[in-house]
Amino acid sequence: MKLHAWPASPYVRKVLAMAVETGLREQIELIRTNPGDPDSPIGEDNPIGKIPTLITDEGDALYDSRVICEYLDGLHEGPRMFPPAGPERWQASRWAALGDGILDAAVLRMYERRRPEGERSPDWDVRQREKVFRILDQLEKDEMKTFGKGMNIGLIAIACALGYLDFRFPDEKWRLPHQGVGMWFFTFGKQPLMADTEPVEAI
Ligand SMILES: N[C@@H](CCC(=O)N[C@@H](CS)C(=O)NCC(=O)O)C(=O)O
């Protein structure tokens, strides 16, 4: 399999973390693809023009990150990262949506920061930041009571989102009002799926 990937992308990290956890990492060859480059060929494999995009051994293109993760989950013999339909599945799916919600807002903030100064909207940035902190509040208040020592797509998504906040917004100190989530992430982050997929700044 081939994966269009960029070293700083948190969505790519989610796919790679999933691949490490399920023992599939060595079957995935990375194609260095910068989706922000106007000459990037990503549109030929993915009309949305985004990474991660997976090219399967059969030559099919799969996107987005959650679809790729679900595909990978069908390729290994270990414990499922997507639980079967039922309460456990909907809980994991809600966590995956919350993790992606942090990422969507945080990645949009990064794009906004790269616009020319006069074109940036401080109000819009505040709105995205509020989303991130509202999600963190819900994780702290409700969701993390049931995180336990488990492993599923929702927890992987949340961990990759927290890692992205550390990578891109270290000054915002998300742990201060969310210490329970911070403690969970401290332990979860030591596992190979996170330690082996740390984001790297790339040019
Ligand atoms: N929902 C998508 C989001 C992927 C995404 O936004 N990737 C970014 C890189 S971190 C990208 O390719 N951006 C290019 C663009 O927005 O044109 C997923 O989960 O895979």
JSON list of C-alpha atoms and ligand atoms in Angstrom, two decimals:
[
{"chain": "A", "resi": 1, "resn": "MET", "atom": "CA", "xyz": [0.00, 0.00, 0.00]},
{"chain": "A", "resi": 2, "resn": "LYS", "atom": "CA", "xyz": [1.08, 3.57, -0.60]},
{"chain": "A", "resi": 3, "resn": "LEU", "atom": "CA", "xyz": [0.09, 6.55, 1.49]},
{"chain": "A", "resi": 4, "resn": "HIS", "atom": "CA", "xyz": [0.22, 10.17, 0.35]},
{"chain": "A", "resi": 5, "resn": "ALA", "atom": "CA", "xyz": [1.59, 11.76, 3.50]},
{"chain": "A", "resi": 6, "resn": "TRP", "atom": "CA", "xyz": [3.29, 14.84, 4.93]},
{"chain": "A", "resi": 7, "resn": "PRO", "atom": "CA", "xyz": [5.36, 14.63, 8.13]},
{"chain": "A", "resi": 8, "resn": "ALA", "atom": "CA", "xyz": [3.47, 17.36, 10.02]},
{"chain": "A", "resi": 9, "resn": "SER", "atom": "CA", "xyz": [-0.08, 16.23, 9.19]},
{"chain": "A", "resi": 10, "resn": "PRO", "atom": "CA", "xyz": [-2.06, 15.07, 12.23]},
{"chain": "A", "resi": 11, "resn": "TYR", "atom": "CA", "xyz": [-4.54, 13.17, 10.03]},
{"chain": "A", "resi": 12, "resn": "VAL", "atom": "CA", "xyz": [-1.64, 11.25, 8.50]},
{"chain": "A", "resi": 13, "resn": "ARG", "atom": "CA", "xyz": [-0.40, 10.61, 12.03]},
{"chain": "A", "resi": 14, "resn": "LYS", "atom": "CA", "xyz": [-3.76, 9.05, 12.91]},
{"chain": "A", "resi": 15, "resn": "VAL", "atom": "CA", "xyz": [-3.44, 6.60, 10.02]},
{"chain": "A", "resi": 16, "resn": "LEU", "atom": "CA", "xyz": [0.17, 5.77, 10.89]},
{"chain": "A", "resi": 17, "resn": "ALA", "atom": "CA", "xyz": [-0.68, 5.33, 14.58]},
{"chain": "A", "resi": 18, "resn": "MET", "atom": "CA", "xyz": [-3.44, 2.94, 13.56]},
{"chain": "A", "resi": 19, "resn": "ALA", "atom": "CA", "xyz": [-0.96, 1.07, 11.31]},
{"chain": "A", "resi": 20, "resn": "VAL", "atom": "CA", "xyz": [1.61, 0.77, 14.13]},
{"chain": "A", "resi": 21, "resn": "GLU", "atom": "CA", "xyz": [-1.03, -0.47, 16.58]},
{"chain": "A", "resi": 22, "resn": "THR", "atom": "CA", "xyz": [-2.36, -3.09, 14.18]},
{"chain": "A", "resi": 23, "resn": "GLY", "atom": "CA", "xyz": [1.05, -4.30, 12.97]},
{"chain": "A", "resi": 24, "resn": "LEU", "atom": "CA", "xyz": [0.56, -3.01, 9.42]},
{"chain": "A", "resi": 25, "resn": "ARG", "atom": "CA", "xyz": [3.10, -0.17, 9.38]},
{"chain": "A", "resi": 26, "resn": "GLU", "atom": "CA", "xyz": [5.70, -2.04, 7.30]},
{"chain": "A", "resi": 27, "resn": "GLN", "atom": "CA", "xyz": [3.15, -2.70, 4.58]},
{"chain": "A", "resi": 28, "resn": "ILE", "atom": "CA", "xyz": [2.69, 1.03, 3.96]},
{"chain": "A", "resi": 29, "resn": "GLU", "atom": "CA", "xyz": [5.10, 2.98, 1.77]},
{"chain": "A", "resi": 30, "resn": "LEU", "atom": "CA", "xyz": [4.96, 6.75, 2.25]},
{"chain": "A", "resi": 31, "resn": "ILE", "atom": "CA", "xyz": [4.72, 9.08, -0.76]},
{"chain": "A", "resi": 32, "resn": "ARG", "atom": "CA", "xyz": [5.86, 12.54, 0.33]},
{"chain": "A", "resi": 33, "resn": "THR", "atom": "CA", "xyz": [2.99, 14.78, -0.83]},
{"chain": "A", "resi": 34, "resn": "ASN", "atom": "CA", "xyz": [2.52, 18.44, 0.08]},
{"chain": "A", "resi": 35, "resn": "PRO", "atom": "CA", "xyz": [-1.17, 19.18, -0.56]},
{"chain": "A", "resi": 36, "resn": "GLY", "atom": "CA", "xyz": [-0.45, 22.91, -0.27]},
{"chain": "A", "resi": 37, "resn": "ASP", "atom": "CA", "xyz": [1.83, 22.83, -3.31]},
{"chain": "A", "resi": 38, "resn": "PRO", "atom": "CA", "xyz": [-0.15, 23.97, -6.38]},
{"chain": "A", "resi": 39, "resn": "ASP", "atom": "CA", "xyz": [1.89, 21.51, -8.49]},
{"chain": "A", "resi": 40, "resn": "SER", "atom": "CA", "xyz": [1.06, 18.59, -6.18]},
{"chain": "A", "resi": 41, "resn": "PRO", "atom": "CA", "xyz": [-0.44, 15.63, -8.08]},
{"chain": "A", "resi": 42, "resn": "ILE", "atom": "CA", "xyz": [-2.72, 14.73, -5.13]},
{"chain": "A", "resi": 43, "resn": "GLY", "atom": "CA", "xyz": [-5.83, 15.76, -7.10]},
{"chain": "A", "resi": 44, "resn": "GLU", "atom": "CA", "xyz": [-5.25, 12.86, -9.50]},
{"chain": "A", "resi": 45, "resn": "ASP", "atom": "CA", "xyz": [-5.74, 10.34, -6.67]},
{"chain": "A", "resi": 46, "resn": "ASN", "atom": "CA", "xyz": [-8.12, 12.35, -4.48]},
{"chain": "A", "resi": 47, "resn": "PRO", "atom": "CA", "xyz": [-10.39, 15.01, -5.96]},
{"chain": "A", "resi": 48, "resn": "ILE", "atom": "CA", "xyz": [-10.71, 16.56, -2.49]},
{"chain": "A", "resi": 49, "resn": "GLY", "atom": "CA", "xyz": [-6.99, 17.34, -2.78]},
{"chain": "A", "resi": 50, "resn": "LYS", "atom": "CA", "xyz": [-6.16, 16.27, 0.77]},
{"chain": "A", "resi": 51, "resn": "ILE", "atom": "CA", "xyz": [-3.84, 13.93, 2.59]},
{"chain": "A", "resi": 52, "resn": "PRO", "atom": "CA", "xyz": [-3.87, 11.24, 3.86]},
{"chain": "A", "resi": 53, "resn": "THR", "atom": "CA", "xyz": [-4.85, 9.35, 0.71]},
{"chain": "A", "resi": 54, "resn": "LEU", "atom": "CA", "xyz": [-4.18, 5.62, 0.58]},
{"chain": "A", "resi": 55, "resn": "ILE", "atom": "CA", "xyz": [-3.55, 3.66, -2.60]},
{"chain": "A", "resi": 56, "resn": "THR", "atom": "CA", "xyz": [-4.42, 0.05, -1.89]},
{"chain": "A", "resi": 57, "resn": "ASP", "atom": "CA", "xyz": [-2.50, -2.92, -3.32]},
{"chain": "A", "resi": 58, "resn": "GLU", "atom": "CA", "xyz": [-5.38, -3.26, -5.79]},
{"chain": "A", "resi": 59, "resn": "GLY", "atom": "CA", "xyz": [-4.77, 0.31, -6.96]},
{"chain": "A", "resi": 60, "resn": "ASP", "atom": "CA", "xyz": [-7.89, 1.88, -5.40]},
{"chain": "A", "resi": 61, "resn": "ALA", "atom": "CA", "xyz": [-7.65, 5.29, -3.73]},
{"chain": "A", "resi": 62, "resn": "LEU", "atom": "CA", "xyz": [-9.15, 5.67, -0.25]},
{"chain": "A", "resi": 63, "resn": "TYR", "atom": "CA", "xyz": [-9.79, 8.83, 1.80]},
{"chain": "A", "resi": 64, "resn": "ASP", "atom": "CA", "xyz": [-10.30, 10.37, 4.28]},
{"chain": "A", "resi": 65, "resn": "SER", "atom": "CA", "xyz": [-8.32, 9.41, 7.42]},
{"chain": "A", "resi": 66, "resn": "ARG", "atom": "CA", "xyz": [-11.26, 7.72, 9.17]},
{"chain": "A", "resi": 67, "resn": "VAL", "atom": "CA", "xyz": [-12.09, 5.66, 6.07]},
{"chain": "A", "resi": 68, "resn": "ILE", "atom": "CA", "xyz": [-8.44, 4.63, 5.70]},
{"chain": "A", "resi": 69, "resn": "CYS", "atom": "CA", "xyz": [-8.32, 3.62, 9.37]},
{"chain": "A", "resi": 70, "resn": "GLU", "atom": "CA", "xyz": [-11.47, 1.51, 8.95]},
{"chain": "A", "resi": 71, "resn": "TYR", "atom": "CA", "xyz": [-9.97, -0.13, 5.87]},
{"chain": "A", "resi": 72, "resn": "LEU", "atom": "CA", "xyz": [-6.76, -0.96, 7.77]},
{"chain": "A", "resi": 73, "resn": "ASP", "atom": "CA", "xyz": [-8.85, -2.43, 10.58]},
{"chain": "A", "resi": 74, "resn": "GLY", "atom": "CA", "xyz": [-10.08, -5.06, 8.14]},
{"chain": "A", "resi": 75, "resn": "LEU", "atom": "CA", "xyz": [-6.54, -6.16, 7.29]},
{"chain": "A", "resi": 76, "resn": "HIS", "atom": "CA", "xyz": [-5.24, -7.47, 10.61]},
{"chain": "A", "resi": 77, "resn": "GLU", "atom": "CA", "xyz": [-6.03, -10.28, 13.02]},
{"chain": "A", "resi": 78, "resn": "GLY", "atom": "CA", "xyz": [-5.65, -8.39, 16.31]},
{"chain": "A", "resi": 79, "resn": "PRO", "atom": "CA", "xyz": [-8.28, -6.65, 18.46]},
{"chain": "A", "resi": 80, "resn": "ARG", "atom": "CA", "xyz": [-10.59, -4.41, 16.40]},
{"chain": "A", "resi": 81, "resn": "MET", "atom": "CA", "xyz": [-10.06, -0.65, 16.61]},
{"chain": "A", "resi": 82, "resn": "PHE", "atom": "CA", "xyz": [-13.61, -0.13, 15.29]},
{"chain": "A", "resi": 83, "resn": "PRO", "atom": "CA", "xyz": [-15.85, -2.10, 17.69]},
{"chain": "A", "resi": 84, "resn": "PRO", "atom": "CA", "xyz": [-18.87, -3.90, 16.18]},
{"chain": "A", "resi": 85, "resn": "ALA", "atom": "CA", "xyz": [-22.14, -1.94, 15.95]},
{"chain": "A", "resi": 86, "resn": "GLY", "atom": "CA", "xyz": [-23.52, -1.29, 19.43]},
{"chain": "A", "resi": 87, "resn": "PRO", "atom": "CA", "xyz": [-22.92, 1.10, 22.35]},
{"chain": "A", "resi": 88, "resn": "GLU", "atom": "CA", "xyz": [-19.15, 0.60, 22.32]},
{"chain": "A", "resi": 89, "resn": "ARG", "atom": "CA", "xyz": [-19.01, 1.49, 18.60]},
{"chain": "A", "resi": 90, "resn": "TRP", "atom": "CA", "xyz": [-21.06, 4.67, 19.00]},
{"chain": "A", "resi": 91, "resn": "GLN", "atom": "CA", "xyz": [-18.93, 5.75, 21.92]},
{"chain": "A", "resi": 92, "resn": "ALA", "atom": "CA", "xyz": [-15.71, 5.17, 19.94]},
{"chain": "A", "resi": 93, "resn": "SER", "atom": "CA", "xyz": [-17.22, 6.97, 16.93]},
{"chain": "A", "resi": 94, "resn": "ARG", "atom": "CA", "xyz": [-18.21, 9.95, 19.11]},
{"chain": "A", "resi": 95, "resn": "TRP", "atom": "CA", "xyz": [-14.67, 10.13, 20.47]},
{"chain": "A", "resi": 96, "resn": "ALA", "atom": "CA", "xyz": [-13.30, 9.92, 16.92]},
{"chain": "A", "resi": 97, "resn": "ALA", "atom": "CA", "xyz": [-15.56, 12.84, 15.93]},
{"chain": "A", "resi": 98, "resn": "LEU", "atom": "CA", "xyz": [-14.41, 14.86, 18.94]},
{"chain": "A", "resi": 99, "resn": "GLY", "atom": "CA", "xyz": [-10.74, 14.18, 18.10]},
{"chain": "A", "resi": 100, "resn": "ASP", "atom": "CA", "xyz": [-11.32, 15.17, 14.48]},
{"chain": "A", "resi": 101, "resn": "GLY", "atom": "CA", "xyz": [-13.26, 18.21, 15.69]},
{"chain": "A", "resi": 102, "resn": "ILE", "atom": "CA", "xyz": [-10.19, 19.44, 17.56]},
{"chain": "A", "resi": 103, "resn": "LEU", "atom": "CA", "xyz": [-8.05, 18.76, 14.50]},
{"chain": "A", "resi": 104, "resn": "ASP", "atom": "CA", "xyz": [-10.37, 20.46, 12.02]},
{"chain": "A", "resi": 105, "resn": "ALA", "atom": "CA", "xyz": [-10.47, 23.65, 14.12]},
{"chain": "A", "resi": 106, "resn": "ALA", "atom": "CA", "xyz": [-6.75, 23.59, 14.96]},
{"chain": "A", "resi": 107, "resn": "VAL", "atom": "CA", "xyz": [-5.66, 22.94, 11.35]},
{"chain": "A", "resi": 108, "resn": "LEU", "atom": "CA", "xyz": [-7.92, 25.79, 10.13]},
{"chain": "A", "resi": 109, "resn": "ARG", "atom": "CA", "xyz": [-6.23, 28.07, 12.68]},
{"chain": "A", "resi": 110, "resn": "MET", "atom": "CA", "xyz": [-2.84, 27.11, 11.26]},
{"chain": "A", "resi": 111, "resn": "TYR", "atom": "CA", "xyz": [-4.00, 27.93, 7.72]},
{"chain": "A", "resi": 112, "resn": "GLU", "atom": "CA", "xyz": [-5.33, 31.26, 8.95]},
{"chain": "A", "resi": 113, "resn": "ARG", "atom": "CA", "xyz": [-1.97, 32.09, 10.54]},
{"chain": "A", "resi": 114, "resn": "ARG", "atom": "CA", "xyz": [-0.27, 31.56, 7.19]},
{"chain": "A", "resi": 115, "resn": "ARG", "atom": "CA", "xyz": [-2.43, 34.11, 5.39]},
{"chain": "A", "resi": 116, "resn": "PRO", "atom": "CA", "xyz": [-0.98, 37.60, 4.81]},
{"chain": "A", "resi": 117, "resn": "GLU", "atom": "CA", "xyz": [-1.36, 39.62, 8.00]},
{"chain": "A", "resi": 118, "resn": "GLY", "atom": "CA", "xyz": [-4.03, 42.03, 6.68]},
{"chain": "A", "resi": 119, "resn": "GLU", "atom": "CA", "xyz": [-6.23, 39.10, 5.57]},
{"chain": "A", "resi": 120, "resn": "ARG", "atom": "CA", "xyz": [-6.38, 37.28, 8.91]},
{"chain": "A", "resi": 121, "resn": "SER", "atom": "CA", "xyz": [-9.53, 37.37, 11.01]},
{"chain": "A", "resi": 122, "resn": "PRO", "atom": "CA", "xyz": [-8.88, 37.44, 14.77]},
{"chain": "A", "resi": 123, "resn": "ASP", "atom": "CA", "xyz": [-12.60, 36.78, 15.49]},
{"chain": "A", "resi": 124, "resn": "TRP", "atom": "CA", "xyz": [-12.55, 33.67, 13.34]},
{"chain": "A", "resi": 125, "resn": "ASP", "atom": "CA", "xyz": [-9.42, 32.46, 15.13]},
{"chain": "A", "resi": 126, "resn": "VAL", "atom": "CA", "xyz": [-11.13, 32.97, 18.50]},
{"chain": "A", "resi": 127, "resn": "ARG", "atom": "CA", "xyz": [-14.13, 30.97, 17.28]},
{"chain": "A", "resi": 128, "resn": "GLN", "atom": "CA", "xyz": [-11.98, 28.01, 16.26]},
{"chain": "A", "resi": 129, "resn": "ARG", "atom": "CA", "xyz": [-10.06, 28.17, 19.53]},
{"chain": "A", "resi": 130, "resn": "GLU", "atom": "CA", "xyz": [-13.35, 28.12, 21.45]},
{"chain": "A", "resi": 131, "resn": "LYS", "atom": "CA", "xyz": [-14.34, 24.94, 19.64]},
{"chain": "A", "resi": 132, "resn": "VAL", "atom": "CA", "xyz": [-11.09, 23.27, 20.65]},
{"chain": "A", "resi": 133, "resn": "PHE", "atom": "CA", "xyz": [-11.50, 24.24, 24.29]},
{"chain": "A", "resi": 134, "resn": "ARG", "atom": "CA", "xyz": [-15.19, 23.31, 24.36]},
{"chain": "A", "resi": 135, "resn": "ILE", "atom": "CA", "xyz": [-14.29, 19.83, 23.12]},
{"chain": "A", "resi": 136, "resn": "LEU", "atom": "CA", "xyz": [-11.51, 19.57, 25.70]},
{"chain": "A", "resi": 137, "resn": "ASP", "atom": "CA", "xyz": [-14.02, 20.60, 28.39]},
{"chain": "A", "resi": 138, "resn": "GLN", "atom": "CA", "xyz": [-16.37, 17.80, 27.36]},
{"chain": "A", "resi": 139, "resn": "LEU", "atom": "CA", "xyz": [-13.54, 15.26, 27.32]},
{"chain": "A", "resi": 140, "resn": "GLU", "atom": "CA", "xyz": [-12.52, 16.35, 30.81]},
{"chain": "A", "resi": 141, "resn": "LYS", "atom": "CA", "xyz": [-16.03, 16.53, 32.27]},
{"chain": "A", "resi": 142, "resn": "ASP", "atom": "CA", "xyz": [-17.69, 13.47, 30.70]},
{"chain": "A", "resi": 143, "resn": "GLU", "atom": "CA", "xyz": [-15.88, 11.35, 28.20]},
{"chain": "A", "resi": 144, "resn": "MET", "atom": "CA", "xyz": [-12.62, 10.55, 29.93]},
{"chain": "A", "resi": 145, "resn": "LYS", "atom": "CA", "xyz": [-14.38, 8.77, 32.80]},
{"chain": "A", "resi": 146, "resn": "THR", "atom": "CA", "xyz": [-14.72, 5.85, 30.39]},
{"chain": "A", "resi": 147, "resn": "PHE", "atom": "CA", "xyz": [-11.37, 6.09, 28.55]},
{"chain": "A", "resi": 148, "resn": "GLY", "atom": "CA", "xyz": [-9.89, 3.46, 30.86]},
{"chain": "A", "resi": 149, "resn": "LYS", "atom": "CA", "xyz": [-6.88, 1.62, 29.52]},
{"chain": "A", "resi": 150, "resn": "GLY", "atom": "CA", "xyz": [-8.68, 0.88, 26.26]},
{"chain": "A", "resi": 151, "resn": "MET", "atom": "CA", "xyz": [-7.62, 1.26, 22.66]},
{"chain": "A", "resi": 152, "resn": "ASN", "atom": "CA", "xyz": [-9.91, 2.14, 19.78]},
{"chain": "A", "resi": 153, "resn": "ILE", "atom": "CA", "xyz": [-10.19, 4.57, 16.88]},
{"chain": "A", "resi": 154, "resn": "GLY", "atom": "CA", "xyz": [-11.74, 7.23, 19.11]},
{"chain": "A", "resi": 155, "resn": "LEU", "atom": "CA", "xyz": [-8.87, 7.22, 21.59]},
{"chain": "A", "resi": 156, "resn": "ILE", "atom": "CA", "xyz": [-6.33, 7.21, 18.75]},
{"chain": "A", "resi": 157, "resn": "ALA", "atom": "CA", "xyz": [-8.04, 10.24, 17.18]},
{"chain": "A", "resi": 158, "resn": "ILE", "atom": "CA", "xyz": [-8.15, 12.12, 20.49]},
{"chain": "A", "resi": 159, "resn": "ALA", "atom": "CA", "xyz": [-4.49, 11.36, 21.25]},
{"chain": "A", "resi": 160, "resn": "CYS", "atom": "CA", "xyz": [-3.39, 12.57, 17.80]},
{"chain": "A", "resi": 161, "resn": "ALA", "atom": "CA", "xyz": [-5.42, 15.75, 18.31]},
{"chain": "A", "resi": 162, "resn": "LEU", "atom": "CA", "xyz": [-3.80, 16.42, 21.70]},
{"chain": "A", "resi": 163, "resn": "GLY", "atom": "CA", "xyz": [-0.38, 15.77, 20.16]},
{"chain": "A", "resi": 164, "resn": "TYR", "atom": "CA", "xyz": [-1.17, 18.33, 17.47]},
{"chain": "A", "resi": 165, "resn": "LEU", "atom": "CA", "xyz": [-2.08, 20.94, 20.09]},
{"chain": "A", "resi": 166, "resn": "ASP", "atom": "CA", "xyz": [1.32, 20.34, 21.73]},
{"chain": "A", "resi": 167, "resn": "PHE", "atom": "CA", "xyz": [3.04, 20.56, 18.33]},
{"chain": "A", "resi": 168, "resn": "ARG", "atom": "CA", "xyz": [1.35, 23.72, 17.02]},
{"chain": "A", "resi": 169, "resn": "PHE", "atom": "CA", "xyz": [-0.05, 25.55, 20.04]},
{"chain": "A", "resi": 170, "resn": "PRO", "atom": "CA", "xyz": [2.34, 24.83, 22.93]},
{"chain": "A", "resi": 171, "resn": "ASP", "atom": "CA", "xyz": [1.73, 28.30, 24.46]},
{"chain": "A", "resi": 172, "resn": "GLU", "atom": "CA", "xyz": [-1.99, 27.69, 24.95]},
{"chain": "A", "resi": 173, "resn": "LYS", "atom": "CA", "xyz": [-1.39, 25.23, 27.79]},
{"chain": "A", "resi": 174, "resn": "TRP", "atom": "CA", "xyz": [-4.50, 23.10, 27.21]},
{"chain": "A", "resi": 175, "resn": "ARG", "atom": "CA", "xyz": [-3.56, 20.85, 30.15]},
{"chain": "A", "resi": 176, "resn": "LEU", "atom": "CA", "xyz": [-4.04, 23.51, 32.84]},
{"chain": "A", "resi": 177, "resn": "PRO", "atom": "CA", "xyz": [-7.87, 23.34, 32.87]},
{"chain": "A", "resi": 178, "resn": "HIS", "atom": "CA", "xyz": [-7.91, 19.71, 31.62]},
{"chain": "A", "resi": 179, "resn": "GLN", "atom": "CA", "xyz": [-5.60, 17.86, 33.95]},
{"chain": "A", "resi": 180, "resn": "GLY", "atom": "CA", "xyz": [-7.42, 14.54, 33.80]},
{"chain": "A", "resi": 181, "resn": "VAL", "atom": "CA", "xyz": [-7.12, 14.45, 30.02]},
{"chain": "A", "resi": 182, "resn": "GLY", "atom": "CA", "xyz": [-3.48, 15.52, 30.37]},
{"chain": "A", "resi": 183, "resn": "MET", "atom": "CA", "xyz": [-2.78, 12.61, 32.71]},
{"chain": "A", "resi": 184, "resn": "TRP", "atom": "CA", "xyz": [-4.50, 10.13, 30.41]},
{"chain": "A", "resi": 185, "resn": "PHE", "atom": "CA", "xyz": [-2.48, 11.47, 27.45]},
{"chain": "A", "resi": 186, "resn": "PHE", "atom": "CA", "xyz": [0.77, 11.23, 29.43]},
{"chain": "A", "resi": 187, "resn": "THR", "atom": "CA", "xyz": [0.27, 7.46, 29.76]},
{"chain": "A", "resi": 188, "resn": "PHE", "atom": "CA", "xyz": [-1.37, 6.82, 26.38]},
{"chain": "A", "resi": 189, "resn": "GLY", "atom": "CA", "xyz": [1.35, 8.82, 24.60]},
{"chain": "A", "resi": 190, "resn": "LYS", "atom": "CA", "xyz": [4.12, 6.51, 25.78]},
{"chain": "A", "resi": 191, "resn": "GLN", "atom": "CA", "xyz": [2.85, 3.62, 23.66]},
{"chain": "A", "resi": 192, "resn": "PRO", "atom": "CA", "xyz": [4.60, 2.84, 20.34]},
{"chain": "A", "resi": 193, "resn": "LEU", "atom": "CA", "xyz": [1.66, 4.04, 18.22]},
{"chain": "A", "resi": 194, "resn": "MET", "atom": "CA", "xyz": [2.26, 7.55, 19.54]},
{"chain": "A", "resi": 195, "resn": "ALA", "atom": "CA", "xyz": [6.01, 7.48, 20.27]},
{"chain": "A", "resi": 196, "resn": "ASP", "atom": "CA", "xyz": [6.80, 6.17, 16.75]},
{"chain": "A", "resi": 197, "resn": "THR", "atom": "CA", "xyz": [4.64, 8.74, 14.95]},
{"chain": "A", "resi": 198, "resn": "GLU", "atom": "CA", "xyz": [5.69, 12.08, 16.47]},
{"chain": "A", "resi": 199, "resn": "PRO", "atom": "CA", "xyz": [4.98, 14.98, 14.05]},
{"chain": "A", "resi": 200, "resn": "VAL", "atom": "CA", "xyz": [7.95, 16.56, 12.31]},
{"chain": "A", "resi": 201, "resn": "GLU", "atom": "CA", "xyz": [8.18, 20.07, 10.88]},
{"chain": "A", "resi": 202, "resn": "ALA", "atom": "CA", "xyz": [8.77, 19.82, 7.14]},
{"chain": "A", "resi": 203, "resn": "ILE", "atom": "CA", "xyz": [9.59, 22.20, 4.29]},
{"chain": "B", "resi": 1, "resn": "LIG", "atom": "N1", "xyz": [-11.12, 15.06, 6.92]},
{"chain": "B", "resi": 1, "resn": "LIG", "atom": "C1", "xyz": [-9.82, 14.84, 6.34]},
{"chain": "B", "resi": 1, "resn": "LIG", "atom": "C2", "xyz": [-8.93, 16.06, 6.61]},
{"chain": "B", "resi": 1, "resn": "LIG", "atom": "C3", "xyz": [-7.55, 15.93, 5.94]},
{"chain": "B", "resi": 1, "resn": "LIG", "atom": "C4", "xyz": [-6.86, 17.29, 5.83]},
{"chain": "B", "resi": 1, "resn": "LIG", "atom": "O1", "xyz": [-7.45, 18.35, 6.04]},
{"chain": "B", "resi": 1, "resn": "LIG", "atom": "N2", "xyz": [-5.57, 17.20, 5.52]},
{"chain": "B", "resi": 1, "resn": "LIG", "atom": "C5", "xyz": [-4.82, 18.41, 5.30]},
{"chain": "B", "resi": 1, "resn": "LIG", "atom": "C6", "xyz": [-3.35, 18.23, 5.71]},
{"chain": "B", "resi": 1, "resn": "LIG", "atom": "S1", "xyz": [-3.19, 18.17, 7.47]},
{"chain": "B", "resi": 1, "resn": "LIG", "atom": "C7", "xyz": [-4.82, 18.72, 3.81]},
{"chain": "B", "resi": 1, "resn": "LIG", "atom": "O2", "xyz": [-4.59, 17.84, 3.02]},
{"chain": "B", "resi": 1, "resn": "LIG", "atom": "N3", "xyz": [-5.07, 19.99, 3.46]},
{"chain": "B", "resi": 1, "resn": "LIG", "atom": "C8", "xyz": [-5.04, 20.44, 2.10]},
{"chain": "B", "resi": 1, "resn": "LIG", "atom": "C9", "xyz": [-6.23, 21.29, 1.77]},
{"chain": "B", "resi": 1, "resn": "LIG", "atom": "O3", "xyz": [-7.06, 21.57, 2.65]},
{"chain": "B", "resi": 1, "resn": "LIG", "atom": "O4", "xyz": [-6.32, 21.70, 0.61]},
{"chain": "B", "resi": 1, "resn": "LIG", "atom": "C10", "xyz": [-9.21, 13.56, 6.91]},
{"chain": "B", "resi": 1, "resn": "LIG", "atom": "O5", "xyz": [-9.64, 13.15, 7.99]},
{"chain": "B", "resi": 1, "resn": "LIG", "atom": "O6", "xyz": [-8.36, 12.94, 6.26]}
]
